Amino acid sequence: MTRIAVLGAGKIGEALLAGLLAGGRSTDELVFTERHPERAAELSARLGIAALDVAGAAARSDIVVLAVKPQDITPVLAELAPALRPGTLVVSLCAGLPTALFEGALPAGTPVVRVMPNTPMLVGEAMSAISAGTHATDDQLAVVEKMLASVGRVVRLPESQQDAVTALSGSGPAYFFFLVEAMIDAGILLGLPRSVAADLIVQSAFGAARMLRESSDHPVLLREAVTSPAGTTIAAIRELERHGVRAALIAAIEAARDRSVELGRAAR
């Protein structure tokens, strides 16, 4: 039995716990920490998982998952370091923070795996990228892959690519939500009720996402299949290009990447 502690029971931490339970883990294998007592009591009652302090969670766990905000990591590591048992695998879900930060704050030789998940973990459809620190082995990466597979898909990447992942898939859902929001507003402008516009766009987004996943065609081919000569779609695409939407999106993702790099540097 591999025992797992999730330090931080926000949305991502709760989603991971729920996914692990859905994937067959027993409540005896899981514990969590939460600094707000009311939230801890509510989550413990709902999931049937014990809430402990950081030291208590670390003392009984084989894997410690850090699911706290990057700005809160320093005091958590200070509590974790003296309680961590030798050989415990540490998994970081903290955006922008390099494995070197954890390796420097925790006992020498601690294996660390860096993960960049995203919020579709809440519905079991996360995209997570994982990278090994200096002391993490392939077997330990495989353990993390299996753990995260309960809440979505997983890919292994060099840590040098994690800031790009943060910008692309970590922040990615927000870009889609932003686009859907704008399209709903357009539907209202064109005279549709908000609820109807929302249903039209959300289902279109869901269907398009399934086509992207299940088709072997490049997105360009899927887009061209909707784009008839002299039709409505090409008129819309022309306006998107005229307003620089493609260039703006690329620039936005570059800005997110740069901010991820800044967060990592600030935490060192």
GROMACS .gro file of C-alpha atoms in nm:
model
  268
    1MET     CA    1   0.000   0.000   0.000
    2THR     CA    2   0.143   0.335  -0.110
    3ARG     CA    3   0.030   0.613   0.120
    4ILE     CA    4  -0.018   0.960  -0.028
    5ALA     CA    5  -0.041   1.297   0.145
    6VAL     CA    6  -0.175   1.599  -0.042
    7LEU     CA    7  -0.055   1.921   0.119
    8GLY     CA    8  -0.309   2.186   0.029
    9ALA     CA    9  -0.674   2.103  -0.034
   10GLY     CA   10  -0.773   2.376  -0.276
   11LYS     CA   11  -0.947   2.295  -0.603
   12ILE     CA   12  -0.653   2.107  -0.753
   13GLY     CA   13  -0.573   1.922  -0.430
   14GLU     CA   14  -0.937   1.820  -0.384
   15ALA     CA   15  -0.964   1.713  -0.749
   16LEU     CA   16  -0.657   1.491  -0.711
   17LEU     CA   17  -0.794   1.331  -0.393
   18ALA     CA   18  -1.130   1.266  -0.559
   19GLY     CA   19  -0.958   1.122  -0.865
   20LEU     CA   20  -0.744   0.891  -0.657
   21LEU     CA   21  -1.054   0.764  -0.476
   22ALA     CA   22  -1.235   0.714  -0.807
   23GLY     CA   23  -0.930   0.527  -0.936
   24GLY     CA   24  -0.953   0.272  -0.657
   25ARG     CA   25  -0.745   0.417  -0.374
   26SER     CA   26  -0.884   0.356  -0.027
   27THR     CA   27  -0.937   0.634   0.222
   28ASP     CA   28  -0.676   0.468   0.445
   29GLU     CA   29  -0.409   0.538   0.182
   30LEU     CA   30  -0.480   0.913   0.166
   31VAL     CA   31  -0.444   1.212   0.396
   32PHE     CA   32  -0.444   1.586   0.333
   33THR     CA   33  -0.358   1.915   0.498
   34GLU     CA   34  -0.566   2.232   0.491
   35ARG     CA   35  -0.494   2.550   0.685
   36HIS     CA   36  -0.861   2.651   0.715
   37PRO     CA   37  -1.029   2.428   0.978
   38GLU     CA   38  -1.381   2.467   0.836
   39ARG     CA   39  -1.266   2.362   0.490
   40ALA     CA   40  -1.069   2.070   0.635
   41ALA     CA   41  -1.370   1.943   0.830
   42GLU     CA   42  -1.604   1.975   0.532
   43LEU     CA   43  -1.370   1.795   0.293
   44SER     CA   44  -1.287   1.522   0.544
   45ALA     CA   45  -1.656   1.455   0.604
   46ARG     CA   46  -1.735   1.448   0.231
   47LEU     CA   47  -1.445   1.233   0.113
   48GLY     CA   48  -1.382   1.030   0.427
   49ILE     CA   49  -1.012   1.122   0.428
   50ALA     CA   50  -0.825   1.231   0.742
   51ALA     CA   51  -0.698   1.587   0.769
   52LEU     CA   52  -0.361   1.621   0.946
   53ASP     CA   53  -0.096   1.884   0.997
   54VAL     CA   54   0.209   1.889   0.768
   55ALA     CA   55   0.434   1.696   1.005
   56GLY     CA   56   0.175   1.429   1.072
   57ALA     CA   57   0.094   1.386   0.703
   58ALA     CA   58   0.460   1.356   0.607
   59ALA     CA   59   0.540   1.110   0.883
   60ARG     CA   60   0.293   0.851   0.754
   61SER     CA   61   0.326   0.895   0.376
   62ASP     CA   62   0.535   0.747   0.096
   63ILE     CA   63   0.442   1.024  -0.148
   64VAL     CA   64   0.392   1.388  -0.052
   65VAL     CA   65   0.212   1.604  -0.308
   66LEU     CA   66   0.256   1.979  -0.271
   67ALA     CA   67  -0.057   2.150  -0.403
   68VAL     CA   68  -0.014   2.494  -0.247
   69LYS     CA   69   0.020   2.832  -0.416
   70PRO     CA   70   0.379   2.916  -0.514
   71GLN     CA   71   0.385   3.215  -0.279
   72ASP     CA   72   0.299   2.988   0.015
   73ILE     CA   73   0.571   2.731  -0.044
   74THR     CA   74   0.843   2.861   0.192
   75PRO     CA   75   0.661   2.803   0.526
   76VAL     CA   76   0.528   2.467   0.403
   77LEU     CA   77   0.878   2.344   0.316
   78ALA     CA   78   1.003   2.464   0.655
   79GLU     CA   79   0.743   2.241   0.824
   80LEU     CA   80   0.795   1.953   0.583
   81ALA     CA   81   1.174   1.925   0.587
   82PRO     CA   82   1.224   1.794   0.944
   83ALA     CA   83   0.927   1.554   0.918
   84LEU     CA   84   1.008   1.397   0.582
   85ARG     CA   85   1.109   1.031   0.601
   86PRO     CA   86   1.411   0.916   0.396
   87GLY     CA   87   1.311   0.802   0.048
   88THR     CA   88   0.976   0.983   0.047
   89LEU     CA   89   0.884   1.095  -0.304
   90VAL     CA   90   0.790   1.466  -0.325
   91VAL     CA   91   0.561   1.574  -0.608
   92SER     CA   92   0.521   1.946  -0.675
   93LEU     CA   93   0.211   2.087  -0.843
   94CYS     CA   94   0.334   2.442  -0.780
   95ALA     CA   95   0.345   2.646  -1.100
   96GLY     CA   96   0.683   2.790  -1.193
   97LEU     CA   97   0.883   2.638  -0.907
   98PRO     CA   98   1.188   2.431  -1.013
   99THR     CA   99   1.283   2.098  -0.857
  100ALA     CA  100   1.610   2.258  -0.743
  101LEU     CA  101   1.413   2.476  -0.500
  102PHE     CA  102   1.268   2.169  -0.326
  103GLU     CA  103   1.594   1.975  -0.337
  104GLY     CA  104   1.769   2.267  -0.166
  105ALA     CA  105   1.509   2.299   0.111
  106LEU     CA  106   1.450   1.929   0.182
  107PRO     CA  107   1.689   1.660   0.313
  108ALA     CA  108   1.975   1.570   0.079
  109GLY     CA  109   1.883   1.312  -0.182
  110THR     CA  110   1.508   1.369  -0.167
  111PRO     CA  111   1.350   1.261  -0.499
  112VAL     CA  112   1.135   1.536  -0.649
  113VAL     CA  113   0.902   1.529  -0.950
  114ARG     CA  114   0.768   1.853  -1.093
  115VAL     CA  115   0.416   1.851  -1.236
  116MET     CA  116   0.221   2.111  -1.430
  117PRO     CA  117  -0.147   2.008  -1.426
  118ASN     CA  118  -0.447   2.218  -1.522
  119THR     CA  119  -0.796   2.279  -1.387
  120PRO     CA  120  -0.981   2.021  -1.605
  121MET     CA  121  -0.849   1.786  -1.336
  122LEU     CA  122  -1.176   1.885  -1.166
  123VAL     CA  123  -1.366   1.680  -1.427
  124GLY     CA  124  -1.107   1.407  -1.474
  125GLU     CA  125  -0.968   1.558  -1.796
  126ALA     CA  126  -0.642   1.718  -1.684
  127MET     CA  127  -0.336   1.752  -1.903
  128SER     CA  128  -0.032   1.707  -1.679
  129ALA     CA  129   0.336   1.731  -1.774
  130ILE     CA  130   0.589   1.572  -1.540
  131SER     CA  131   0.965   1.616  -1.506
  132ALA     CA  132   1.218   1.440  -1.285
  133GLY     CA  133   1.446   1.624  -1.047
  134THR     CA  134   1.807   1.522  -0.984
  135HIS     CA  135   1.727   1.223  -0.761
  136ALA     CA  136   1.398   1.095  -0.905
  137THR     CA  137   1.415   0.764  -1.092
  138ASP     CA  138   1.222   0.633  -1.393
  139ASP     CA  139   1.029   0.404  -1.159
  140GLN     CA  140   0.925   0.703  -0.949
  141LEU     CA  141   0.818   0.891  -1.262
  142ALA     CA  142   0.605   0.589  -1.352
  143VAL     CA  143   0.442   0.602  -1.007
  144VAL     CA  144   0.354   0.970  -1.061
  145GLU     CA  145   0.221   0.894  -1.410
  146LYS     CA  146  -0.008   0.627  -1.271
  147MET     CA  147  -0.127   0.857  -0.993
  148LEU     CA  148  -0.211   1.142  -1.232
  149ALA     CA  149  -0.370   0.912  -1.490
  150SER     CA  150  -0.666   0.890  -1.253
  151VAL     CA  151  -0.748   1.254  -1.333
  152GLY     CA  152  -0.648   1.289  -1.699
  153ARG     CA  153  -0.361   1.246  -1.941
  154VAL     CA  154   0.012   1.266  -1.864
  155VAL     CA  155   0.326   1.341  -2.064
  156ARG     CA  156   0.693   1.330  -1.961
  157LEU     CA  157   0.909   1.627  -2.054
  158PRO     CA  158   1.251   1.772  -1.961
  159GLU     CA  159   1.218   2.028  -1.684
  160SER     CA  160   1.358   2.294  -1.918
  161GLN     CA  161   1.024   2.282  -2.103
  162GLN     CA  162   0.802   2.321  -1.797
  163ASP     CA  163   0.767   2.699  -1.824
  164ALA     CA  164   0.638   2.655  -2.179
  165VAL     CA  165   0.393   2.390  -2.054
  166THR     CA  166   0.274   2.625  -1.781
  167ALA     CA  167   0.199   2.890  -2.042
  168LEU     CA  168   0.038   2.656  -2.293
  169SER     CA  169  -0.168   2.393  -2.107
  170GLY     CA  170  -0.142   2.514  -1.747
  171SER     CA  171  -0.302   2.848  -1.836
  172GLY     CA  172  -0.465   2.707  -2.150
  173PRO     CA  173  -0.816   2.649  -2.013
  174ALA     CA  174  -0.842   3.021  -1.934
  175TYR     CA  175  -0.777   3.106  -2.299
  176PHE     CA  176  -1.060   2.878  -2.409
  177PHE     CA  177  -1.294   3.020  -2.143
  178PHE     CA  178  -1.204   3.372  -2.258
  179LEU     CA  179  -1.282   3.280  -2.619
  180VAL     CA  180  -1.612   3.116  -2.525
  181GLU     CA  181  -1.706   3.423  -2.320
  182ALA     CA  182  -1.643   3.648  -2.621
  183MET     CA  183  -1.843   3.421  -2.852
  184ILE     CA  184  -2.138   3.418  -2.612
  185ASP     CA  185  -2.128   3.798  -2.605
  186ALA     CA  186  -2.129   3.796  -2.985
  187GLY     CA  187  -2.437   3.576  -2.984
  188ILE     CA  188  -2.614   3.822  -2.753
  189LEU     CA  189  -2.512   4.108  -2.983
  190LEU     CA  190  -2.668   3.918  -3.274
  191GLY     CA  191  -2.997   3.888  -3.084
  192LEU     CA  192  -2.979   3.546  -2.919
  193PRO     CA  193  -3.074   3.494  -2.552
  194ARG     CA  194  -2.769   3.439  -2.331
  195SER     CA  195  -2.872   3.085  -2.238
  196VAL     CA  196  -2.916   2.987  -2.603
  197ALA     CA  197  -2.585   3.145  -2.705
  198ALA     CA  198  -2.409   2.964  -2.420
  199ASP     CA  199  -2.561   2.627  -2.516
  200LEU     CA  200  -2.465   2.674  -2.881
  201ILE     CA  201  -2.104   2.767  -2.807
  202VAL     CA  202  -2.034   2.523  -2.522
  203GLN     CA  203  -2.164   2.228  -2.724
  204SER     CA  204  -1.970   2.348  -3.030
  205ALA     CA  205  -1.654   2.370  -2.820
  206PHE     CA  206  -1.714   2.023  -2.674
  207GLY     CA  207  -1.772   1.872  -3.017
  208ALA     CA  208  -1.471   2.047  -3.168
  209ALA     CA  209  -1.250   1.922  -2.883
  210ARG     CA  210  -1.365   1.564  -2.944
  211MET     CA  211  -1.290   1.598  -3.314
  212LEU     CA  212  -0.942   1.728  -3.235
  213ARG     CA  213  -0.873   1.434  -3.003
  214GLU     CA  214  -1.030   1.158  -3.210
  215SER     CA  215  -0.933   1.269  -3.560
  216SER     CA  216  -0.591   1.212  -3.711
  217ASP     CA  217  -0.631   1.531  -3.917
  218HIS     CA  218  -0.430   1.845  -3.846
  219PRO     CA  219  -0.632   2.135  -3.699
  220VAL     CA  220  -0.582   2.324  -4.025
  221LEU     CA  221  -0.764   2.048  -4.217
  222LEU     CA  222  -1.047   2.041  -3.963
  223ARG     CA  223  -1.083   2.417  -3.991
  224GLU     CA  224  -1.073   2.407  -4.371
  225ALA     CA  225  -1.352   2.148  -4.370
  226VAL     CA  226  -1.580   2.416  -4.221
  227THR     CA  227  -1.452   2.692  -4.450
  228SER     CA  228  -1.643   2.699  -4.778
  229PRO     CA  229  -1.534   2.925  -5.066
  230ALA     CA  230  -1.690   3.271  -5.034
  231GLY     CA  231  -1.884   3.150  -4.731
  232THR     CA  232  -1.957   3.280  -4.383
  233THR     CA  233  -1.665   3.108  -4.210
  234ILE     CA  234  -1.394   3.250  -4.436
  235ALA     CA  235  -1.542   3.597  -4.384
  236ALA     CA  236  -1.507   3.547  -4.009
  237ILE     CA  237  -1.154   3.405  -4.040
  238ARG     CA  238  -1.051   3.709  -4.245
  239GLU     CA  239  -1.166   3.937  -3.964
  240LEU     CA  240  -0.980   3.732  -3.703
  241GLU     CA  241  -0.661   3.761  -3.908
  242ARG     CA  242  -0.719   4.131  -3.978
  243HIS     CA  243  -0.745   4.198  -3.604
  244GLY     CA  244  -0.430   3.998  -3.529
  245VAL     CA  245  -0.596   3.733  -3.314
  246ARG     CA  246  -0.337   3.468  -3.399
  247ALA     CA  247  -0.045   3.700  -3.321
  248ALA     CA  248  -0.212   3.821  -3.000
  249LEU     CA  249  -0.261   3.464  -2.878
  250ILE     CA  250   0.102   3.373  -2.946
  251ALA     CA  251   0.218   3.688  -2.765
  252ALA     CA  252  -0.009   3.610  -2.469
  253ILE     CA  253   0.134   3.260  -2.433
  254GLU     CA  254   0.488   3.398  -2.451
  255ALA     CA  255   0.397   3.645  -2.174
  256ALA     CA  256   0.265   3.360  -1.958
  257ARG     CA  257   0.590   3.168  -2.017
  258ASP     CA  258   0.795   3.469  -1.912
  259ARG     CA  259   0.588   3.509  -1.596
  260SER     CA  260   0.641   3.142  -1.509
  261VAL     CA  261   1.017   3.196  -1.541
  262GLU     CA  262   0.993   3.501  -1.312
  263LEU     CA  263   0.804   3.304  -1.046
  264GLY     CA  264   1.073   3.038  -1.044
  265ARG     CA  265   1.353   3.291  -1.013
  266ALA     CA  266   1.176   3.485  -0.736
  267ALA     CA  267   1.134   3.170  -0.527
  268ARG     CA  268   1.502   3.069  -0.534
   0.00000   0.00000   0.00000
